Coordinates of C-alpha atoms and ligand atoms in Angstrom, one line a residue:
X1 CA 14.5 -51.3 -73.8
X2 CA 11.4 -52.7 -75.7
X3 CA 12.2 -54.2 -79.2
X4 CA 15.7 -54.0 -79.0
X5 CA 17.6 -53.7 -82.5
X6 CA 19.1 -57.2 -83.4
X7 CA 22.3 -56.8 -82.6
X8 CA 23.6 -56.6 -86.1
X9 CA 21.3 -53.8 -87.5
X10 CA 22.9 -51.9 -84.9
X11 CA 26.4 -52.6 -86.3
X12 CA 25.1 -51.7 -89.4
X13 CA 23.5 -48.9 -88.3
X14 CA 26.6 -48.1 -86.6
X15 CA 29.3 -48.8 -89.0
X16 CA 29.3 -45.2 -91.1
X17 CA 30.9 -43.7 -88.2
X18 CA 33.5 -44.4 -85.6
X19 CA 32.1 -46.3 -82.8
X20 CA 33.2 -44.8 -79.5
X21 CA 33.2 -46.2 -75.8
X22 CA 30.1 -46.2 -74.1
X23 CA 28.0 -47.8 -71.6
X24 CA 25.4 -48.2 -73.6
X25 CA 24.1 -47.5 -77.4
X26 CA 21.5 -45.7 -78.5
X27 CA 20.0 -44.7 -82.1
X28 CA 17.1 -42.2 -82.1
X29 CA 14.8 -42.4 -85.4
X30 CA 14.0 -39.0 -85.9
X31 CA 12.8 -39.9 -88.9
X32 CA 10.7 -42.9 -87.9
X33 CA 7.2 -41.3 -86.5
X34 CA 5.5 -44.1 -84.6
X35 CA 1.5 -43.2 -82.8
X36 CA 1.1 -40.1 -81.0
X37 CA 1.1 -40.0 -76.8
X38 CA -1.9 -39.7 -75.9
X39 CA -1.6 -36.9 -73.4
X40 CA -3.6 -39.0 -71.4
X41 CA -1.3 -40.7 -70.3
X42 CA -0.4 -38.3 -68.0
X43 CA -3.5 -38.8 -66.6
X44 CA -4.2 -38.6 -62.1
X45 CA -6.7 -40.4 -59.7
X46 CA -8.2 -39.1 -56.5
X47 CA -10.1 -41.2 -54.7
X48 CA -12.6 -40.6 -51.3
X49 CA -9.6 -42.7 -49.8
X50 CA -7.7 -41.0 -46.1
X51 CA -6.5 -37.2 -47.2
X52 CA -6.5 -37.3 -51.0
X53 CA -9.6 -35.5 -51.5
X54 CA -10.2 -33.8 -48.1
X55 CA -7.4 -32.0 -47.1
X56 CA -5.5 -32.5 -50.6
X57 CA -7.6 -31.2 -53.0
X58 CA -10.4 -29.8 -51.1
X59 CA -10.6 -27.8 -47.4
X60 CA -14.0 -26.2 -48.1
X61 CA -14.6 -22.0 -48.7
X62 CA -14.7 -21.1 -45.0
X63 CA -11.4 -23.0 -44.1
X64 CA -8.2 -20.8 -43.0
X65 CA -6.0 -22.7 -45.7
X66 CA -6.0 -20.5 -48.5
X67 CA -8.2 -21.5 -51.2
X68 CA -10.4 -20.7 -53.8
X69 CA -13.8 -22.0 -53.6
X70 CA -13.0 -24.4 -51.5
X71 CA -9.8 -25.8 -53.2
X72 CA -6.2 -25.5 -51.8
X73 CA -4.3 -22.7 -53.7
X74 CA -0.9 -24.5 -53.3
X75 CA -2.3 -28.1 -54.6
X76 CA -3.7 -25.9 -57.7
X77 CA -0.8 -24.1 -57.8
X78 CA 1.1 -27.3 -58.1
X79 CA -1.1 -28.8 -60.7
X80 CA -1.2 -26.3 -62.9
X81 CA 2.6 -26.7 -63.6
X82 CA 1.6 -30.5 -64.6
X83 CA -0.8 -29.5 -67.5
X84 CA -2.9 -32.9 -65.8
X85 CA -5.2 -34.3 -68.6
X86 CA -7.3 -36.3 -66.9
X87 CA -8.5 -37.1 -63.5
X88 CA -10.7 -40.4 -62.5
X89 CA -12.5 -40.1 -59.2
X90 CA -14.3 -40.7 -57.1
X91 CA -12.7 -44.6 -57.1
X92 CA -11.3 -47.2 -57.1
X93 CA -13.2 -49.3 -54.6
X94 CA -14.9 -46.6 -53.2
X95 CA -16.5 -45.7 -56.6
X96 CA -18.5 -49.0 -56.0
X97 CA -20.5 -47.8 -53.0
X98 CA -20.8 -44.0 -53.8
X99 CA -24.4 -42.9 -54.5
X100 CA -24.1 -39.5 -56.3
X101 CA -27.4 -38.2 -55.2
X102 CA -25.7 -38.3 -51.7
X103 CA -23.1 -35.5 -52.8
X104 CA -25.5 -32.9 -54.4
X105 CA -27.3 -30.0 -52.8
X106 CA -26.8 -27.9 -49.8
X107 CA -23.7 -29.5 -48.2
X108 CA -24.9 -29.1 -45.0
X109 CA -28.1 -31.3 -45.6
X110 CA -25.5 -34.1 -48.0
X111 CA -26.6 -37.6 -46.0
X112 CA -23.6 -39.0 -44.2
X113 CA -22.2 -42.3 -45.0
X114 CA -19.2 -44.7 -44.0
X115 CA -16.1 -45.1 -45.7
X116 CA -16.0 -48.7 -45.7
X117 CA -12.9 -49.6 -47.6
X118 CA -10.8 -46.7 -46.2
X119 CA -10.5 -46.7 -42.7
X120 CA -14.6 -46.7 -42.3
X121 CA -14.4 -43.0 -41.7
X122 CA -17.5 -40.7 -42.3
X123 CA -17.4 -39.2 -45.3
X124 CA -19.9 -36.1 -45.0
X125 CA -20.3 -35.7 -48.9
X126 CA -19.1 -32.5 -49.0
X127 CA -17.2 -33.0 -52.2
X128 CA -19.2 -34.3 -54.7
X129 CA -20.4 -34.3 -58.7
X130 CA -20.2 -30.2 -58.1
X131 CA -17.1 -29.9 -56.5
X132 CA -15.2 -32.3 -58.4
X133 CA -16.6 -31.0 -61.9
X134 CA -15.8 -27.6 -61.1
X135 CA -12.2 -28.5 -60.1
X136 CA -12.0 -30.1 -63.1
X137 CA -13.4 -27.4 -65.5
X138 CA -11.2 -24.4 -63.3
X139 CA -7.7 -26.3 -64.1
X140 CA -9.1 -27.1 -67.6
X141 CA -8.4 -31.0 -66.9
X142 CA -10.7 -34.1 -68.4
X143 CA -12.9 -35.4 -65.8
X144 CA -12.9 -39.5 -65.5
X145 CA -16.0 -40.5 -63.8
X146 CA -16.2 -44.5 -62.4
X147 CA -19.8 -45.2 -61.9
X148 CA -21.4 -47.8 -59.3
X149 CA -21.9 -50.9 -60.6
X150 CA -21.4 -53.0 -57.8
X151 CA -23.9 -52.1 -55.7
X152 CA -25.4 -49.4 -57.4
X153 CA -28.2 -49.1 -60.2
X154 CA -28.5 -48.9 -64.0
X155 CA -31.1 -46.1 -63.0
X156 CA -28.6 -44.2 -60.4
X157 CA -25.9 -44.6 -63.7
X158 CA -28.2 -43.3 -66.3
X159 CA -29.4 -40.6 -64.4
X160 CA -25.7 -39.4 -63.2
X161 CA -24.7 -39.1 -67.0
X162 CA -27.9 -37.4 -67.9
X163 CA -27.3 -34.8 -64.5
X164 CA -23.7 -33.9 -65.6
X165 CA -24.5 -33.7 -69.5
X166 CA -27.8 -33.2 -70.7
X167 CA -29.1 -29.9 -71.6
X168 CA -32.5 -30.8 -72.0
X169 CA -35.6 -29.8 -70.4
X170 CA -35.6 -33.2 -67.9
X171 CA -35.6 -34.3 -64.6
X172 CA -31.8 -34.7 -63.8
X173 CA -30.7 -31.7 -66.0
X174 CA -33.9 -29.8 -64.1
X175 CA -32.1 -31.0 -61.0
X176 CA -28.6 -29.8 -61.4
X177 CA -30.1 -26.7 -62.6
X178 CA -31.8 -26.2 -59.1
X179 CA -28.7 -27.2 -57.4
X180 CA -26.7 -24.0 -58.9
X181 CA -25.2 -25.6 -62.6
X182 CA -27.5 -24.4 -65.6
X183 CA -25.1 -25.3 -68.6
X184 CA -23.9 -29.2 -68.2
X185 CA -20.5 -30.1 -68.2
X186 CA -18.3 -31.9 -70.5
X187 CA -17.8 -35.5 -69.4
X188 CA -16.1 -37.3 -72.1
X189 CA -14.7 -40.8 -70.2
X190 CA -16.8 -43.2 -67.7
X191 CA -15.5 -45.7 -66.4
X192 CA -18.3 -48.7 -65.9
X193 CA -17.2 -50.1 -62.4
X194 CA -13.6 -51.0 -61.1
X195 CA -12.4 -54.1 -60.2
X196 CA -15.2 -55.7 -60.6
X197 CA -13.4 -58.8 -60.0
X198 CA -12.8 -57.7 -56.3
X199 CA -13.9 -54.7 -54.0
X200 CA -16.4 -54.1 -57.1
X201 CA -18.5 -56.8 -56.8
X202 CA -16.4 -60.4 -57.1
X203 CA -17.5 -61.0 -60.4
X204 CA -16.6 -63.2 -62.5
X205 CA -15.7 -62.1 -65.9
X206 CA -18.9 -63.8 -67.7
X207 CA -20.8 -61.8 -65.2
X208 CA -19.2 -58.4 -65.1
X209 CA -19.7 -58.7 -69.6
X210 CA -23.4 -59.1 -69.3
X211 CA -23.7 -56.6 -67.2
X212 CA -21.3 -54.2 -68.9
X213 CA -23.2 -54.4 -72.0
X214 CA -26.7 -53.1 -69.6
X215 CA -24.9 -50.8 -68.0
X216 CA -23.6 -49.4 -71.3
X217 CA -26.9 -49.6 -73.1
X218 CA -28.2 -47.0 -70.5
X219 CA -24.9 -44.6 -70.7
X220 CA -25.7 -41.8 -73.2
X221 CA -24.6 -39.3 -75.2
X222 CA -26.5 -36.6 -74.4
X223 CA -27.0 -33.2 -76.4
X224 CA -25.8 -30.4 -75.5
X225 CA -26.0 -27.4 -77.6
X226 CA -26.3 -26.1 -81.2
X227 CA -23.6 -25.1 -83.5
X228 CA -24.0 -24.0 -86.9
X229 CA -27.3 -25.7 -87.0
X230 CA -26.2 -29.1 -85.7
X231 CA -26.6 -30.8 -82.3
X232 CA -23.6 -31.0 -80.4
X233 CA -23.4 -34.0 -78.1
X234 CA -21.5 -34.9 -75.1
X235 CA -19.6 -38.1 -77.0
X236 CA -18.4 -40.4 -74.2
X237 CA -15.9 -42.9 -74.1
X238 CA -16.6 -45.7 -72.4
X239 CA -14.0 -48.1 -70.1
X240 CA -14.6 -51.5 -69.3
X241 CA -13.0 -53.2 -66.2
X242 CA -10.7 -55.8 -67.0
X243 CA -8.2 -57.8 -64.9
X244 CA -5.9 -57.7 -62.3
X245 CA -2.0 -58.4 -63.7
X246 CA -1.9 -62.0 -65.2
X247 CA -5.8 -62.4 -65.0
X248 CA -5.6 -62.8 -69.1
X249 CA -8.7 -65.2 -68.8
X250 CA -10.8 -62.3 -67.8
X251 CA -9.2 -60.2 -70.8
X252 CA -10.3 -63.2 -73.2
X253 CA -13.8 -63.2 -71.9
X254 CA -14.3 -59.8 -72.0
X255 CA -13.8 -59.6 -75.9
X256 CA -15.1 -62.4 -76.5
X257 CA -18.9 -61.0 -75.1
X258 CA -18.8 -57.6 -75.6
X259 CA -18.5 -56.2 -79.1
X260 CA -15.7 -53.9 -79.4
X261 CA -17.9 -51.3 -81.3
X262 CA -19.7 -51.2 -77.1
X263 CA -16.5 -50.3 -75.3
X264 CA -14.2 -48.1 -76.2
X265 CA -11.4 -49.0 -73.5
X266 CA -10.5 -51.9 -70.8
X267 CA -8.9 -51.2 -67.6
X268 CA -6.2 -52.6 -66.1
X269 CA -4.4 -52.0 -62.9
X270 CA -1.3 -53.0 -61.9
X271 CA 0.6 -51.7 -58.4
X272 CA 4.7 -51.9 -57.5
X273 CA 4.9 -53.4 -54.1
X274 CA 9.2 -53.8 -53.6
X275 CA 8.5 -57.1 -52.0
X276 CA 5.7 -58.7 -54.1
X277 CA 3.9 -59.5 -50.4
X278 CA 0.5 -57.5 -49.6
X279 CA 1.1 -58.3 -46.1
X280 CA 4.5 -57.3 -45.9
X281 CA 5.3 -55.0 -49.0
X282 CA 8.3 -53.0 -47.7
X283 CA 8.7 -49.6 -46.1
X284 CA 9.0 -46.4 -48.3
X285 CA 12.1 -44.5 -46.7
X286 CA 14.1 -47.3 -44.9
X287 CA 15.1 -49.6 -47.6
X288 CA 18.3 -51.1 -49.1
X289 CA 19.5 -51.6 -52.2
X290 CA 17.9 -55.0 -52.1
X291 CA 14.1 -53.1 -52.1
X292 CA 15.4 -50.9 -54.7
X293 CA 16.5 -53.4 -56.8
X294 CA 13.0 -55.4 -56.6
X295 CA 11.1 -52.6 -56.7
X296 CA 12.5 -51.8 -60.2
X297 CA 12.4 -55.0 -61.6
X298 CA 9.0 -55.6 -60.5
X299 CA 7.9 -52.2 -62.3
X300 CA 9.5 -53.7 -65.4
X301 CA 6.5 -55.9 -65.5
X302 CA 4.0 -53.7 -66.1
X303 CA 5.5 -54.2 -69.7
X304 CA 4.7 -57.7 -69.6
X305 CA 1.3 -56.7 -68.3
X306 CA 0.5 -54.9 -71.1
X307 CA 1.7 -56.5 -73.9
X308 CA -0.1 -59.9 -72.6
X309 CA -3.3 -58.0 -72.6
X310 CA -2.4 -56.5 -76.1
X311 CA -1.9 -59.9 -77.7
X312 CA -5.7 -61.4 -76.5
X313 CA -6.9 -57.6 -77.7
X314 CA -5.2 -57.9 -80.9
X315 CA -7.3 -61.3 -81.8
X316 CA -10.9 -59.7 -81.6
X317 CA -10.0 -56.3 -82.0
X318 CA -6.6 -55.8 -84.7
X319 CA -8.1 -52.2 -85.7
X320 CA -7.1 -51.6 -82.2
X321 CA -10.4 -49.4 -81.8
X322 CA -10.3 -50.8 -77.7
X323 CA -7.7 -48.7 -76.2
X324 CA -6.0 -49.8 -72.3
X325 CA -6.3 -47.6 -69.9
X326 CA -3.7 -48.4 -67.1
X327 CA -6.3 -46.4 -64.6
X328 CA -4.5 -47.2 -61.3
X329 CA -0.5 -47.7 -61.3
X330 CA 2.4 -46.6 -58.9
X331 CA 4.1 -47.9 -55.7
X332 CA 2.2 -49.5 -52.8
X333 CA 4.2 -49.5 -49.8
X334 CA 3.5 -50.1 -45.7
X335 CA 1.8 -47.0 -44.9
X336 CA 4.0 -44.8 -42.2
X337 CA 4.6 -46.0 -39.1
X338 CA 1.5 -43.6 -36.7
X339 CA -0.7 -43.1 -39.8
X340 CA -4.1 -44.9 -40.5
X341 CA -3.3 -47.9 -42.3
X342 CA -6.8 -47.4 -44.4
X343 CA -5.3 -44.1 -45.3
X344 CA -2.5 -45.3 -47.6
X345 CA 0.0 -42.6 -47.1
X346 CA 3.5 -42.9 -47.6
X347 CA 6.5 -41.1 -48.5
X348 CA 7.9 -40.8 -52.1
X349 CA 11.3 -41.0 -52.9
X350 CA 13.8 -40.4 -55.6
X351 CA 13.0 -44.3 -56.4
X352 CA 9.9 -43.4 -56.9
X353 CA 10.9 -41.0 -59.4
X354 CA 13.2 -43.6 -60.7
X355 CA 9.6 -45.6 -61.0
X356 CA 7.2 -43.2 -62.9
X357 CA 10.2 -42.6 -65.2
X358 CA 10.3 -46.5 -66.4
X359 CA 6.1 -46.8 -66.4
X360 CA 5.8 -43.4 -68.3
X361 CA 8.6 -45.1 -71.2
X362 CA 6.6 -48.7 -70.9
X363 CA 3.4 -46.7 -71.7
X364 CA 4.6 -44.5 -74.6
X365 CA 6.4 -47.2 -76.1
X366 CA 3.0 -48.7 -76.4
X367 CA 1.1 -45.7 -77.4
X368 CA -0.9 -47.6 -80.4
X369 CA -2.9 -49.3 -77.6
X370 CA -2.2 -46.9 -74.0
X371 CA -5.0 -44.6 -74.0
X372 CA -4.7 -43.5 -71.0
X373 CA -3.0 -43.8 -67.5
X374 CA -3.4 -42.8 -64.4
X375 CA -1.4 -42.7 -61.2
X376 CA -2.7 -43.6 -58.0
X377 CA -3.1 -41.3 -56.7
X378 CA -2.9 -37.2 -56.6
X379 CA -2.5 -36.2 -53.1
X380 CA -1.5 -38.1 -50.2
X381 CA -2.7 -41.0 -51.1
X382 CA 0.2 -44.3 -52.6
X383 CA 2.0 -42.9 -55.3
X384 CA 1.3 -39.0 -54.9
X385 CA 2.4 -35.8 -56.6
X386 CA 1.9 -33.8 -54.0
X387 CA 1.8 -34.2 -50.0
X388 CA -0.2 -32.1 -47.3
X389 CA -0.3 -31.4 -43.8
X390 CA -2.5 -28.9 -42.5
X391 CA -1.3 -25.9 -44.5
X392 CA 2.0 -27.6 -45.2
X393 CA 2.3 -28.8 -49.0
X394 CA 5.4 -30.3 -50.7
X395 CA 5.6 -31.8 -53.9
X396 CA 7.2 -35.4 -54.2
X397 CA 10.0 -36.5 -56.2
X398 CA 7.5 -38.5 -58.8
X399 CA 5.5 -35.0 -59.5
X400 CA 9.0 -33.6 -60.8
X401 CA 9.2 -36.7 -63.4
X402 CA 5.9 -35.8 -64.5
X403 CA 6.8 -32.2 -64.8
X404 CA 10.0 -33.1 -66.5
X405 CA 8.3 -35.4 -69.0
X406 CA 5.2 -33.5 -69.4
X407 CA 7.0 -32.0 -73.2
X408 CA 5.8 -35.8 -74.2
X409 CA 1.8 -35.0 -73.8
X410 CA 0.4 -35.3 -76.9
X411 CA 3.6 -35.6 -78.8
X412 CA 4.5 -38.0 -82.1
X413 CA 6.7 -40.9 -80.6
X414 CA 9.7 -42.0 -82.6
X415 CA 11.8 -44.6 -82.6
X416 CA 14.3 -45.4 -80.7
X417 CA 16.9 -48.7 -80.1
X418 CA 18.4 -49.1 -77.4
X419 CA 21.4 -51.6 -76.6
X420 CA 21.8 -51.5 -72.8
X421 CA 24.0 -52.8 -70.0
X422 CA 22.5 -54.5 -66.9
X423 CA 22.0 -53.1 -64.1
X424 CA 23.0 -56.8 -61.9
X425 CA 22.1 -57.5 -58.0
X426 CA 22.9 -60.2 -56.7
X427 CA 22.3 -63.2 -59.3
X428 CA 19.3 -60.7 -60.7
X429 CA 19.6 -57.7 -63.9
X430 CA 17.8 -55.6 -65.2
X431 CA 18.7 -52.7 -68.2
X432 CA 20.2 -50.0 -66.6
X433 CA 18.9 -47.8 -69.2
X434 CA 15.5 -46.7 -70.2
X435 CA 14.9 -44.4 -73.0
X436 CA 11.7 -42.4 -75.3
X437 CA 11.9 -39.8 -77.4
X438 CA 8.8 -37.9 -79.4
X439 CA 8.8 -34.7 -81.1
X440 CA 6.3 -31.9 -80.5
X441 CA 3.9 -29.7 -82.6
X442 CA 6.8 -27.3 -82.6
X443 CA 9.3 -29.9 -83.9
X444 CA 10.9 -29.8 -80.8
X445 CA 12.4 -33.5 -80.7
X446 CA 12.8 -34.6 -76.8
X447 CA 14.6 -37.7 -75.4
X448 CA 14.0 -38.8 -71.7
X449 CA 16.3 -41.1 -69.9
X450 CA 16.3 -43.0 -66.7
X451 CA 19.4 -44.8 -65.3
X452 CA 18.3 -47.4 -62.9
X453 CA 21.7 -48.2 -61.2
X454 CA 22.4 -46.7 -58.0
X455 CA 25.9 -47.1 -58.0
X456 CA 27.1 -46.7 -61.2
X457 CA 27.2 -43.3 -64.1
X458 CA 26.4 -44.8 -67.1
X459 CA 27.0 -43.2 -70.9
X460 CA 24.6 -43.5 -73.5
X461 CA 26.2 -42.9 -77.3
X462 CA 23.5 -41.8 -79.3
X463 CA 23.2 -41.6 -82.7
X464 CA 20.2 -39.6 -84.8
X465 CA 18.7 -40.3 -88.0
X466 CA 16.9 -37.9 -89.4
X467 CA 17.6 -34.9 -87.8
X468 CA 20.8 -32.6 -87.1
X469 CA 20.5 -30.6 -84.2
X470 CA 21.6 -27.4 -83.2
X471 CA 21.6 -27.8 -79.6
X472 CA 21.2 -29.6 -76.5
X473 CA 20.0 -28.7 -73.5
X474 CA 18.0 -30.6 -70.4
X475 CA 17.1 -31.2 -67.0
X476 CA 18.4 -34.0 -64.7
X477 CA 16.1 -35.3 -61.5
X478 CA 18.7 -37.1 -59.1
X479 CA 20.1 -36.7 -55.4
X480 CA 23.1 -38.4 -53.4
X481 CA 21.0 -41.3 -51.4
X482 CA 18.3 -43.7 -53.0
X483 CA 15.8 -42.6 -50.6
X484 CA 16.2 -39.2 -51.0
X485 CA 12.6 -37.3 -50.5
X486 CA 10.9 -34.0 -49.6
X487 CA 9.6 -33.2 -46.4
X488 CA 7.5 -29.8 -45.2
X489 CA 10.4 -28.7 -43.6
X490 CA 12.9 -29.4 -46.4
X491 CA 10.6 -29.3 -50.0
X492 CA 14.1 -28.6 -51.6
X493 CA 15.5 -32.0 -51.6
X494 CA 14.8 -33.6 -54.6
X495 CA 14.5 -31.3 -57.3
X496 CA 15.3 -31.0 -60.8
X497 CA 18.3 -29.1 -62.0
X498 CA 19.8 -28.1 -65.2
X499 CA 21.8 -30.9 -66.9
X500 CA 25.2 -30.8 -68.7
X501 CA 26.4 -33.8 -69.1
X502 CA 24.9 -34.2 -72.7
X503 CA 27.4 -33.4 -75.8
X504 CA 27.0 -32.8 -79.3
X505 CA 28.8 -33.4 -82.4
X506 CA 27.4 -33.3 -85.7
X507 CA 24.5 -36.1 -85.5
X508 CA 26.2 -37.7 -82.1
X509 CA 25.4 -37.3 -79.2
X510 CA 26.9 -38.4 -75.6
X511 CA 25.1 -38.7 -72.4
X512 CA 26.7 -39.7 -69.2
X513 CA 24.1 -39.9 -66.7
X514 CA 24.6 -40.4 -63.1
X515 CA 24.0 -43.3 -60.8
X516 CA 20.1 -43.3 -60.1
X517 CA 18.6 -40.2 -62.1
X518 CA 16.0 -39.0 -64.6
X519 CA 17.4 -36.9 -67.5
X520 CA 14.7 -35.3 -70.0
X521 CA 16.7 -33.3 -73.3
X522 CA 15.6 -31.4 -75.9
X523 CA 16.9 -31.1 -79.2
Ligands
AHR1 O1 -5.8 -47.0 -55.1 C1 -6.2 -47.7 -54.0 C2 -7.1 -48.9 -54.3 O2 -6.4 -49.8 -55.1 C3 -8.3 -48.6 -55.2 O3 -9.4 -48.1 -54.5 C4 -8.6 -49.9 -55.8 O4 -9.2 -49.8 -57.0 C5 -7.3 -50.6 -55.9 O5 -7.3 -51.9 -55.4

């Protein structure tokens, strides 16, 4: 879809071999090796936001939901399919008014405080650095902390980082020590605020750059042990806020005042509402093709998004040593009818799926600069993987696509052009087909495909450079209705399923997809 072939290197590319009827045309570069994924890309966020964290992730040891240690069983379960690289917390806006000394200690003396963005519930601080490190460390994930800038302290920063990573004989390291955690933990990405422009402060960018470069100043790389006679450090990577969509002008300022040597990423966030209105953004379940269509062709943006920000980057920074880090993405809808609108939940549909198929490709086909990414948000919460109710889980139509697409973590991306037809409603198109392929450390070379229409198979003629494969097999993510979805009683709905509508002859290859579906195959 990005970079399409000019029409006439495809002919050319084309013309050694008999051109046969398709929908749409495809050459994979198997030969061409482009930047490796950053497996990060794959990355989660769970916020202190409705039933994310309590009663998604964590229930505490003496509930009667199963769980170890205090987390569910079936949400780690769940998770551990997902080989999830990363997970930011504790915000989003909430990260902006969370004092970590709060969420330390006995839980039972933890100081209470109110959940002003989200519903202004009390939050009890019974899941804090602890409980969100350890989660981390069990499932073997990266943890992304988002410290308080906007109304927190460069003290209550400095001495967060020094609590989780320092092994020295000092006061924070002393602390966490007393509180039950001798060796530190690994923290390797910090996020220095979040939208600072808004719930983070309403800063202005010249602002939020000053006061990224004190924050940063104080961040540190502590030591941690010896190996082989040398220090070993805790080397973090640090993530700057940057704008919201088509805020470029807070994207300029910020590498304009802070050197790129000081930040290591900028974030960017960018949500899918079907309708484009915060007031009115369109229901999750009850929707018609109109909502579908809108919903897709705003996701489409997020490529426009990121290749805006890329362009300003590109000027102060070509080395591209400043990665993005797309740390909140995914559909917004109206919440469900009955629930707390603070809360966020919604239902997740096989348009969703459709969704985390076409923002997965944008990002990989941008992998020189997309660092990292991370849906919003893990449980219950917007775009989730996973839904609970009590001691009811299902997983959600978007947690098979990142199951599906998980072979790309960490993989070398090659190229691939793509000729597509549209997929037109009403006076409005968009490509019908998406496509990305990378190979693996086992050679393994996988292509994933989404077909955006839901009306309408489409055939994808493929041809391969660089590689003649013995086989073909895959998976396919799809269902009858566009707002297909699980529920507790019925988890089975949408789920993937083998795939066999992929043929192979010689270096050829011919896909026919059906309307609205998600096909990942491996060659
Ligand atoms: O993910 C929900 C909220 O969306 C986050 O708290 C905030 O950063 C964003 O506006």
């Amino acid at each position: 879809m990005r970079n399409p072939l000019p029409s006439i290197l495809v002919g050319l590319a084309l013309s050694a071999s008999p051109v046969f009827a398709s929908d749409a045309t495809l050459v994979l570069h198997a030969d061409q090796p482009g930047p490796v994924i950053n497996r990060n890309i794959y990355g989660q966020f769970s916020e202190h936001l409705g039933h994310c964290i309590y009663g998604g992730i964590w229930v505490g040891p003496d509930s009667p939901i199963p769980n170890t240690n205090g987390y569910r069983n079936d949400v780690i379960a769940a998770l551990k399919e997902l080989h999830v690289p990363i997970l930011r917390w504790p915000g989003g806006c909430f990260a902006d008014e969370y004092h970590w000394k709060d969420g330390i200690g006995p839980r039972e003396k933890r100081p209470k405080m109110i959940n002003t963005h989200w519903g202004g519930v009390v939050e009890d601080n019974s899941f804090g650095t602890h409980e969100f490190l350890n989660f981390c460390e069990m499932l073997g994930i990266e943890p992304y902390v988002c410290i308080n800038v906007g109304s927190g302290t460069v003290q209550e920063a400095m001495e967060w980082v020094e609590y989780m990573t320092s092994n020295a004989d000092s006061p924070m390291a002393n602390l966490r020590r007393a509180n039950g955690r001798d060796k530190p933990w690994k923290v390797h990405f910090i996020a220095v605020g979040n939208e600072s422009w808004g719930c983070g402060g309403n800063m202005r960018p010249e602002y939020y750059s000053d006061l990224y470069r004190r924050f940063n100043t104080f961040i540190k790389d502590y030591p941690q042990r010896m190996v082989g006679g040398k220090v070993e450090k805790n080397v973090i990577k640090r993530i700057a806020v940057s704008g919201y969509i088509d805020n470029l002008a807070w994207t300029d300022v910020l590498m304009d005042r802070v050197p790129v040597k000081q930040m290591d990423g900028i974030s960017l966030h960018y949500y899918t509402l079907p309708t484009g209105d915060w007031d009115n953004k369109g229901p999750s379940t009850q929707f018609d093709e109109s909502q579908w269509f809108s919903t897709l062709r705003n996701t489409l943006k997020m490529d426009d998004m990121i290749a805006a920000n890329e362009a300003i980057m590109d000027k102060a920074d070509p080395d591209k040593h400043v990665g993005i880090a797309v740390d909140e993405w995914g559909t917004w809808y109206d919440v469900e009818p009955g629930t707390n609108p603070g809360f966020l939940f919604q239902q997740n549909t096989l348009r969703d799926a459709i969704v985390a198929g076409l923002n997965l490709h944008i990002f990989q086909a941008h992998a020189d600069r997309v660092m990292m990414a991370n849906i919003a948000q893990l449980a219950n919460v917007l775009q989730s993987m996973v839904l609970t109710d009590g001691n009811k889980m299902c997983v959600t139509p978007t947690y098979w696509v990142f199951d599906m697409f998980k072979v790309h973590q960490g993989a070398t991306s090659l190229r691939v052009d793509l000729l597509s037809p549209d997929y037109t409603y009403g006076r409005e198109h968009i490509p019908a087909v998406s496509a990305s392929a990378s190979r693996d450390s086992a050679g393994k070379v996988h292509l994933s495909l989404v077909n955006t229409n839901p009306n309408d198979a489409v055939t994808v003629a493929c041809t391969i450079d660089g590689l003649k494969p013995a086989s073909v097999n895959g998976q396919i993510l799809t269902a009858p209705t566009m707002n297909a979805h699980n529920t507790f009683d019925t988890p089975d709905n949408v789920r993937p399923g083998p795939f066999d509508g992929a043929k192979l002859d010689g270096d050829r290859l011919t896909v026919t997809m059906p309307s609205k579906s998600v096909v990942m195959l491996e060659l």
